[in-house]
mmCIF file of C-alpha atoms in Angstrom:
data_model
loop_
_atom_site.group_PDB
_atom_site.id
_atom_site.type_symbol
_atom_site.label_atom_id
_atom_site.label_comp_id
_atom_site.label_asym_id
_atom_site.label_seq_id
_atom_site.Cartn_x
_atom_site.Cartn_y
_atom_site.Cartn_z
ATOM 1 C CA MET U 35 71.668 131.347 19.573
ATOM 2 C CA SER U 36 72.763 130.369 16.412
ATOM 3 C CA LYS U 37 75.958 129.757 14.988
ATOM 4 C CA LYS U 38 75.597 132.768 12.576
ATOM 5 C CA ILE U 39 78.314 135.250 13.435
ATOM 6 C CA VAL U 40 77.788 139.099 11.829
ATOM 7 C CA CYS U 41 80.516 140.625 10.997
ATOM 8 C CA LEU U 42 80.463 144.854 11.868
ATOM 9 C CA LEU U 43 83.175 146.653 10.293
ATOM 10 C CA LEU U 44 85.514 143.390 11.445
ATOM 11 C CA VAL U 45 85.360 144.197 14.913
ATOM 12 C CA ALA U 46 87.540 141.606 16.758
ATOM 13 C CA LEU U 47 85.410 138.574 18.154
ATOM 14 C CA LEU U 48 86.193 135.438 20.250
ATOM 15 C CA THR U 49 83.880 132.402 19.617
ATOM 16 C CA VAL U 50 83.243 129.777 22.063
ATOM 17 C CA THR U 51 81.707 126.727 20.943
ATOM 18 C CA SER U 52 81.662 123.090 22.000
ATOM 19 C CA VAL U 53 83.899 122.120 19.091
ATOM 20 C CA GLY U 54 86.654 125.042 19.066
ATOM 21 C CA ILE U 55 87.954 128.775 19.850
ATOM 22 C CA ALA U 56 88.473 130.602 17.284
ATOM 23 C CA VAL U 57 90.314 134.403 17.106
ATOM 24 C CA TYR U 58 88.179 136.429 14.307
ATOM 25 C CA ALA U 59 89.107 139.362 12.277
ATOM 26 C CA GLY U 60 87.723 138.996 8.859
ATOM 27 C CA GLN U 61 88.497 135.332 7.481
ATOM 28 C CA PRO U 62 89.702 133.489 9.999
ATOM 29 C CA ASP U 63 93.058 131.622 9.527
ATOM 30 C CA ARG U 64 93.914 130.238 13.253
ATOM 31 C CA THR U 65 91.627 127.791 14.810
ATOM 32 C CA TYR U 66 92.013 125.147 17.931
ATOM 33 C CA THR U 67 90.314 122.735 19.284
ATOM 34 C CA TYR U 68 91.378 121.993 22.995
ATOM 35 C CA ASP U 69 92.311 118.962 24.090
ATOM 36 C CA GLY U 70 92.275 118.881 27.537
ATOM 37 C CA SER U 71 95.114 121.753 28.321
ATOM 38 C CA THR U 72 96.234 121.551 24.688
ATOM 39 C CA ALA U 73 95.850 123.651 21.808
ATOM 40 C CA VAL U 74 95.475 121.456 18.862
ATOM 41 C CA PRO U 75 95.130 123.142 15.270
ATOM 42 C CA SER U 76 91.971 122.251 13.347
ATOM 43 C CA THR U 77 89.961 123.143 10.352
ATOM 44 C CA ASN U 78 88.094 126.238 10.781
ATOM 45 C CA VAL U 79 84.954 126.221 13.010
ATOM 46 C CA TYR U 80 82.683 128.873 11.046
ATOM 47 C CA GLN U 81 83.402 130.402 7.689
ATOM 48 C CA VAL U 82 82.143 134.147 7.330
ATOM 49 C CA LYS U 83 78.570 134.180 5.894
ATOM 50 C CA ILE U 84 78.006 138.249 5.442
ATOM 51 C CA ILE U 85 79.440 141.493 6.322
ATOM 52 C CA VAL U 86 76.582 143.588 7.444
ATOM 53 C CA ASP U 87 76.683 147.384 6.413
ATOM 54 C CA GLU U 88 74.103 149.857 5.779
ATOM 55 C CA SER U 89 73.055 148.749 2.385
ATOM 56 C CA VAL U 90 72.402 145.252 3.793
ATOM 57 C CA MET U 91 70.409 146.797 6.882
ATOM 58 C CA GLY U 92 68.858 149.382 4.803
ATOM 59 C CA THR U 93 69.605 152.385 7.029
ATOM 60 C CA THR U 94 72.183 155.137 7.251
ATOM 61 C CA ARG U 95 75.734 153.862 8.026
ATOM 62 C CA LEU U 96 76.967 152.877 11.421
ATOM 63 C CA LYS U 97 79.024 155.008 13.468
ATOM 64 C CA GLN U 98 80.801 153.326 16.225
ATOM 65 C CA PRO U 99 78.954 150.667 16.560
ATOM 66 C CA THR U 100 80.293 149.057 20.322
ATOM 67 C CA ASP U 101 77.764 145.906 21.046
ATOM 68 C CA ILE U 102 75.846 143.714 19.510
ATOM 69 C CA PHE U 103 73.330 141.051 21.092
ATOM 70 C CA VAL U 104 71.257 138.345 19.341
ATOM 71 C CA ASP U 105 68.343 136.832 20.890
ATOM 72 C CA LYS U 106 66.536 133.569 20.610
ATOM 73 C CA ASN U 107 64.623 134.416 17.586
ATOM 74 C CA GLU U 108 67.311 135.769 15.452
ATOM 75 C CA ARG U 109 67.127 139.476 16.208
ATOM 76 C CA THR U 110 70.396 141.175 16.128
ATOM 77 C CA PHE U 111 70.592 144.343 18.261
ATOM 78 C CA VAL U 112 73.358 146.578 17.241
ATOM 79 C CA LEU U 113 74.438 149.589 20.009
ATOM 80 C CA ASP U 114 75.431 152.102 17.389
ATOM 81 C CA ALA U 115 76.744 154.331 19.955
ATOM 82 C CA GLY U 116 78.223 157.212 17.360
ATOM 83 C CA ASN U 117 74.841 157.610 15.866
ATOM 84 C CA SER U 118 73.315 157.433 19.719
ATOM 85 C CA ARG U 119 70.787 154.567 18.469
ATOM 86 C CA VAL U 120 69.742 151.285 18.623
ATOM 87 C CA LEU U 121 69.400 148.941 15.347
ATOM 88 C CA ILE U 122 66.939 145.976 15.363
ATOM 89 C CA LEU U 123 67.477 143.463 12.775
ATOM 90 C CA ASP U 124 65.667 140.999 11.729
ATOM 91 C CA LYS U 125 66.953 136.879 10.759
ATOM 92 C CA ASP U 126 68.129 138.642 7.416
ATOM 93 C CA TYR U 127 69.898 141.779 9.170
ATOM 94 C CA LYS U 128 67.161 144.284 7.772
ATOM 95 C CA CYS U 129 66.356 146.972 10.120
ATOM 96 C CA ILE U 130 63.022 146.805 11.578
ATOM 97 C CA LYS U 131 63.434 149.298 13.933
ATOM 98 C CA GLU U 132 65.846 152.340 15.043
ATOM 99 C CA LEU U 133 65.504 153.730 18.794
ATOM 100 C CA LYS U 134 67.092 156.975 18.827
ATOM 101 C CA ASP U 135 65.011 159.306 20.934
ATOM 102 C CA PHE U 136 64.395 157.428 24.078
ATOM 103 C CA VAL U 137 61.213 158.273 26.369
ATOM 104 C CA TYR U 138 61.334 158.543 30.051
ATOM 105 C CA ASN U 139 59.021 159.905 32.257
ATOM 106 C CA GLY U 140 57.544 162.133 29.072
ATOM 107 C CA GLU U 141 60.884 163.379 28.215
ATOM 108 C CA ILE U 142 63.114 162.845 25.630
ATOM 109 C CA THR U 143 66.787 161.619 26.712
ATOM 110 C CA ASN U 144 69.239 160.135 24.070
ATOM 111 C CA ILE U 145 72.267 157.882 25.000
ATOM 112 C CA ALA U 146 75.670 159.027 24.517
ATOM 113 C CA THR U 147 77.965 158.715 21.432
ATOM 114 C CA ASP U 148 80.407 156.657 23.954
ATOM 115 C CA ALA U 149 77.803 154.250 25.212
ATOM 116 C CA SER U 150 79.337 150.834 25.333
ATOM 117 C CA GLY U 151 77.297 147.706 26.486
ATOM 118 C CA LEU U 152 74.008 146.174 25.298
ATOM 119 C CA PHE U 153 71.889 143.518 26.761
ATOM 120 C CA TYR U 154 68.344 142.354 25.876
ATOM 121 C CA ARG U 155 66.872 140.474 28.599
ATOM 122 C CA GLU U 156 63.723 138.118 27.171
ATOM 123 C CA THR U 157 62.200 137.630 30.377
ATOM 124 C CA ASN U 158 60.998 141.229 30.465
ATOM 125 C CA GLN U 159 61.350 142.099 26.866
ATOM 126 C CA SER U 160 64.088 144.603 27.826
ATOM 127 C CA LEU U 161 67.293 146.783 26.604
ATOM 128 C CA TYR U 162 69.637 147.325 29.198
ATOM 129 C CA ILE U 163 72.238 150.097 27.575
ATOM 130 C CA ALA U 164 75.662 150.642 29.576
ATOM 131 C CA ASP U 165 75.072 154.822 28.749
ATOM 132 C CA THR U 166 78.793 155.460 29.479
ATOM 133 C CA GLY U 167 78.716 159.269 28.909
ATOM 134 C CA ASN U 168 75.980 159.721 30.783
ATOM 135 C CA ASN U 169 77.189 157.663 34.016
ATOM 136 C CA ARG U 170 73.834 155.481 33.922
ATOM 137 C CA ILE U 171 72.219 152.401 32.583
ATOM 138 C CA ILE U 172 69.142 152.680 31.049
ATOM 139 C CA VAL U 173 66.281 150.041 30.689
ATOM 140 C CA SER U 174 63.831 150.094 28.233
ATOM 141 C CA ASP U 175 61.073 148.499 25.751
ATOM 142 C CA LEU U 176 61.710 147.542 22.471
ATOM 143 C CA GLU U 177 59.440 151.079 21.320
ATOM 144 C CA GLY U 178 61.977 153.116 22.955
ATOM 145 C CA ASN U 179 60.168 153.530 26.484
ATOM 146 C CA VAL U 180 62.396 153.738 29.503
ATOM 147 C CA SER U 181 61.112 152.433 32.788
ATOM 148 C CA LYS U 182 64.162 152.631 35.048
ATOM 149 C CA ILE U 183 67.447 154.819 34.643
ATOM 150 C CA PHE U 184 70.200 153.306 37.451
ATOM 151 C CA GLU U 185 72.815 156.320 37.906
ATOM 152 C CA LYS U 186 75.716 154.838 40.498
ATOM 153 C CA PRO U 187 74.919 152.765 43.484
ATOM 154 C CA VAL U 188 75.352 154.292 46.746
ATOM 155 C CA ASP U 189 77.431 151.824 48.956
ATOM 156 C CA GLU U 190 80.201 151.666 51.395
ATOM 157 C CA LEU U 191 82.294 149.782 49.187
ATOM 158 C CA LEU U 192 82.238 152.229 46.699
ATOM 159 C CA ASP U 193 84.837 155.361 45.965
ATOM 160 C CA PRO U 194 81.886 158.300 46.215
ATOM 161 C CA ALA U 195 84.452 160.519 44.041
ATOM 162 C CA ALA U 196 85.071 157.844 41.260
ATOM 163 C CA ASN U 197 83.040 158.514 38.204
ATOM 164 C CA TYR U 198 80.468 155.869 37.437
ATOM 165 C CA LEU U 199 81.456 154.456 34.022
ATOM 166 C CA PRO U 200 79.687 151.506 32.955
ATOM 167 C CA LYS U 201 81.060 149.946 29.756
ATOM 168 C CA LYS U 202 79.295 146.710 29.653
ATOM 169 C CA ILE U 203 76.279 144.823 30.985
ATOM 170 C CA ILE U 204 74.702 141.708 31.684
ATOM 171 C CA VAL U 205 71.499 140.423 33.598
ATOM 172 C CA ASP U 206 70.919 137.252 35.188
ATOM 173 C CA ASN U 207 67.783 134.833 35.353
ATOM 174 C CA MET U 208 67.439 136.567 38.788
ATOM 175 C CA GLY U 209 67.456 140.257 37.374
ATOM 176 C CA ILE U 210 70.660 140.901 38.671
ATOM 177 C CA MET U 211 72.844 143.259 36.869
ATOM 178 C CA TYR U 212 76.711 142.542 36.105
ATOM 179 C CA VAL U 213 78.183 145.810 35.227
ATOM 180 C CA SER U 214 81.625 146.632 34.344
ATOM 181 C CA SER U 215 82.960 150.021 34.705
ATOM 182 C CA GLY U 216 85.639 151.871 33.785
ATOM 183 C CA THR U 217 86.671 153.128 37.172
ATOM 184 C CA VAL U 218 85.919 149.742 39.132
ATOM 185 C CA ASN U 219 89.025 146.855 38.404
ATOM 186 C CA THR U 220 87.845 144.378 41.359
ATOM 187 C CA GLY U 221 85.502 142.883 39.002
ATOM 188 C CA ALA U 222 81.920 143.107 37.849
ATOM 189 C CA MET U 223 79.514 145.244 40.464
ATOM 190 C CA MET U 224 76.380 143.064 41.078
ATOM 191 C CA VAL U 225 73.421 145.302 41.344
ATOM 192 C CA ASP U 226 69.948 144.391 41.862
ATOM 193 C CA SER U 227 66.722 145.458 40.288
ATOM 194 C CA ALA U 228 66.379 148.464 43.091
ATOM 195 C CA ASN U 229 69.417 149.557 42.302
ATOM 196 C CA ASN U 230 71.305 148.264 45.603
ATOM 197 C CA PHE U 231 74.870 147.222 45.376
ATOM 198 C CA LEU U 232 75.756 143.640 46.200
ATOM 199 C CA GLY U 233 79.407 143.472 45.767
ATOM 200 C CA PHE U 234 81.768 142.481 43.240
ATOM 201 C CA TYR U 235 81.898 139.614 41.090
ATOM 202 C CA GLY U 236 84.995 137.595 39.584
ATOM 203 C CA THR U 237 87.881 139.746 40.179
ATOM 204 C CA ASN U 238 90.549 139.392 37.499
ATOM 205 C CA LYS U 239 93.203 137.419 39.167
ATOM 206 C CA LEU U 240 96.917 138.608 38.698
ATOM 207 C CA LYS U 241 99.978 135.629 37.949
ATOM 208 C CA MET U 242 103.415 136.386 39.519
ATOM 209 C CA THR U 243 106.047 137.471 36.445
ATOM 210 C CA ALA U 244 109.662 138.101 36.777
ATOM 211 C CA ALA U 245 109.088 141.727 36.553
ATOM 212 C CA MET U 246 106.580 141.763 39.431
ATOM 213 C CA GLN U 247 108.886 139.389 41.435
ATOM 214 C CA LEU U 248 111.697 141.867 40.982
ATOM 215 C CA GLU U 249 109.882 145.206 41.748
ATOM 216 C CA TYR U 250 108.569 143.541 44.932
ATOM 217 C CA PHE U 251 112.422 142.306 45.649
ATOM 218 C CA TRP U 252 113.183 146.437 45.195
ATOM 219 C CA ARG U 253 110.660 147.406 47.349
ATOM 220 C CA SER U 254 111.291 145.115 50.371
ATOM 221 C CA LEU U 255 114.897 146.943 50.136
ATOM 222 C CA LEU U 256 113.348 150.687 50.038
ATOM 223 C CA PRO U 257 112.151 152.628 52.851
ATOM 224 C CA GLU U 258 108.214 153.098 53.059
ATOM 225 C CA SER U 259 108.377 156.504 51.679
ATOM 226 C CA MET U 260 110.228 155.772 49.382
ATOM 227 C CA ASN U 261 107.930 152.795 47.954
ATOM 228 C CA GLU U 262 104.811 155.457 48.143
ATOM 229 C CA ARG U 263 106.458 157.838 45.381
ATOM 230 C CA SER U 264 106.639 154.881 43.316
ATOM 231 C CA ASP U 265 104.559 154.856 40.385
ATOM 232 C CA THR U 266 104.826 151.628 39.192
ATOM 233 C CA THR U 267 101.628 149.307 40.260
ATOM 234 C CA PHE U 268 100.279 146.073 39.387
ATOM 235 C CA GLN U 269 96.474 146.302 39.174
ATOM 236 C CA PRO U 270 93.826 143.675 37.418
ATOM 237 C CA VAL U 271 91.565 145.780 34.871
ATOM 238 C CA GLU U 272 88.063 145.535 34.199
ATOM 239 C CA TYR U 273 86.423 143.113 31.983
ATOM 240 C CA TYR U 274 86.340 144.311 28.311
ATOM 241 C CA ASN U 275 83.115 142.171 27.731
ATOM 242 C CA LEU U 276 80.784 139.600 29.368
ATOM 243 C CA PHE U 277 78.530 137.261 28.490
ATOM 244 C CA TRP U 278 75.496 135.482 30.258
ATOM 245 C CA SER U 279 74.933 132.001 29.035
ATOM 246 C CA GLU U 280 71.745 129.474 29.256
ATOM 247 C CA ASP U 281 74.104 127.178 31.474
ATOM 248 C CA ARG U 282 73.666 130.142 34.004
ATOM 249 C CA PHE U 283 77.714 130.837 34.057
ATOM 250 C CA VAL U 284 79.286 134.153 32.605
ATOM 251 C CA TYR U 285 82.070 134.376 30.089
ATOM 252 C CA ALA U 286 84.224 137.193 30.129
ATOM 253 C CA VAL U 287 86.986 138.345 28.238
ATOM 254 C CA SER U 288 90.142 140.933 29.103
ATOM 255 C CA PRO U 289 93.157 142.677 27.521
ATOM 256 C CA VAL U 290 95.747 140.670 26.602
ATOM 257 C CA MET U 291 98.194 141.154 29.477
ATOM 258 C CA ASP U 292 101.183 138.926 30.724
ATOM 259 C CA THR U 293 100.029 140.116 34.287
ATOM 260 C CA LEU U 294 96.689 138.415 34.330
ATOM 261 C CA GLU U 295 96.048 134.842 34.780
ATOM 262 C CA SER U 296 93.927 134.243 31.747
ATOM 263 C CA THR U 297 92.542 136.862 29.419
ATOM 264 C CA VAL U 298 89.343 134.297 28.495
ATOM 265 C CA VAL U 299 87.324 132.898 32.014
ATOM 266 C CA LYS U 300 84.257 131.120 32.774
ATOM 267 C CA LEU U 301 82.613 131.982 35.931
ATOM 268 C CA ASN U 302 80.842 129.941 38.457
ATOM 269 C CA ALA U 303 78.046 131.851 40.753
ATOM 270 C CA LEU U 304 80.706 132.375 42.964
ATOM 271 C CA GLY U 305 82.865 134.320 40.459
ATOM 272 C CA ASN U 306 85.593 131.641 40.495
ATOM 273 C CA ASN U 307 87.169 130.915 36.948
ATOM 274 C CA VAL U 308 86.534 127.581 36.368
ATOM 275 C CA PHE U 309 88.901 127.338 33.179
ATOM 276 C CA ALA U 310 91.683 127.807 35.778
ATOM 277 C CA GLU U 311 92.231 123.860 36.403
ATOM 278 C CA ASN U 312 91.755 122.418 32.710
ATOM 279 C CA ILE U 313 92.215 125.158 29.560
ATOM 280 C CA ASP U 314 95.069 127.352 29.141
ATOM 281 C CA PHE U 315 94.630 130.205 26.695
ATOM 282 C CA GLU U 316 98.018 130.924 26.035
ATOM 283 C CA GLN U 317 98.098 130.251 22.526
ATOM 284 C CA ILE U 318 95.465 132.735 21.869
ATOM 285 C CA GLU U 319 97.167 135.328 23.962
ATOM 286 C CA LYS U 320 100.460 134.504 22.119
ATOM 287 C CA ASN U 321 98.949 134.394 18.566
ATOM 288 C CA SER U 322 96.892 137.787 19.877
ATOM 289 C CA LYS U 323 100.279 139.845 20.563
ATOM 290 C CA GLU U 324 101.841 138.779 17.223
ATOM 291 C CA ASP U 325 98.985 140.253 15.389
ATOM 292 C CA ASN U 326 98.698 143.188 17.473
ATOM 293 C CA MET U 327 95.236 142.264 18.588
ATOM 294 C CA GLN U 328 93.122 142.433 21.403
ATOM 295 C CA LEU U 329 90.010 139.966 22.099
ATOM 296 C CA VAL U 330 87.073 142.592 22.340
ATOM 297 C CA ASP U 331 83.700 140.472 22.792
ATOM 298 C CA ILE U 332 82.811 136.720 23.373
ATOM 299 C CA THR U 333 79.392 134.632 23.060
ATOM 300 C CA VAL U 334 78.969 131.088 23.704
ATOM 301 C CA ASP U 335 76.853 128.839 21.155
ATOM 302 C CA THR U 336 74.998 125.999 22.623
ATOM 303 C CA GLU U 337 75.283 123.536 19.296
#
């Protein structure tokens, strides 16, 4: 992936590079290089080159773009959910194809206006779309021909009554899908190419806060019947976004919350956060709270 960073309607983007980390909303003004576990202010690691809108792309106006992917050929894939379409842009961000009427078994099927996730797997040249409102994942070629539709996997570990709301998706080198679902807070769902559920991956870990300690103290004094009526819970949340890197790690971002161990994680094959020991993202989280921002996406550059 190149170092070009495209701004689509000023969607907030967290970029991790070999030299630093920046929280972006328009022109960056807070950039840090991590020295061990300390955030050291530094010069900006990038400058905004271009803001891409319909006049640049040569297409109709975007309506609620929800995800973006850049491949090795510098093509940019944009999930324009509000218009139920996927745009494919060339390296100059000109639209070379619009995918709107997807075809499956000879019939047209459209993605929902709240579709949330997009991933392009270069191995099989396929798009994977988290079609949230339609409770499915669709796999399509670059002509809009759908080869597979994955609905909710069936497994005893999955609540059959819970809706399947896939929001973000990545696919690893083995073809295993990692799906962040709006109804699952126990990590990303791992699903193989036959739609078999393989387990949960990388559960967001909670840290003990003063509020949690106080709640647990009072619960220890109350009878079980009263604890059951309490509406105070401390639950992990699903990841906002996932990224599969060439080094075969999964990077993820979550909402900025006091109860989470880290907003930014780098997960190994076992789903363990390898950032946990040596990098503290407290400064980014602090700035995000001060600026009333959320980190909504993450990408990793090899340069």
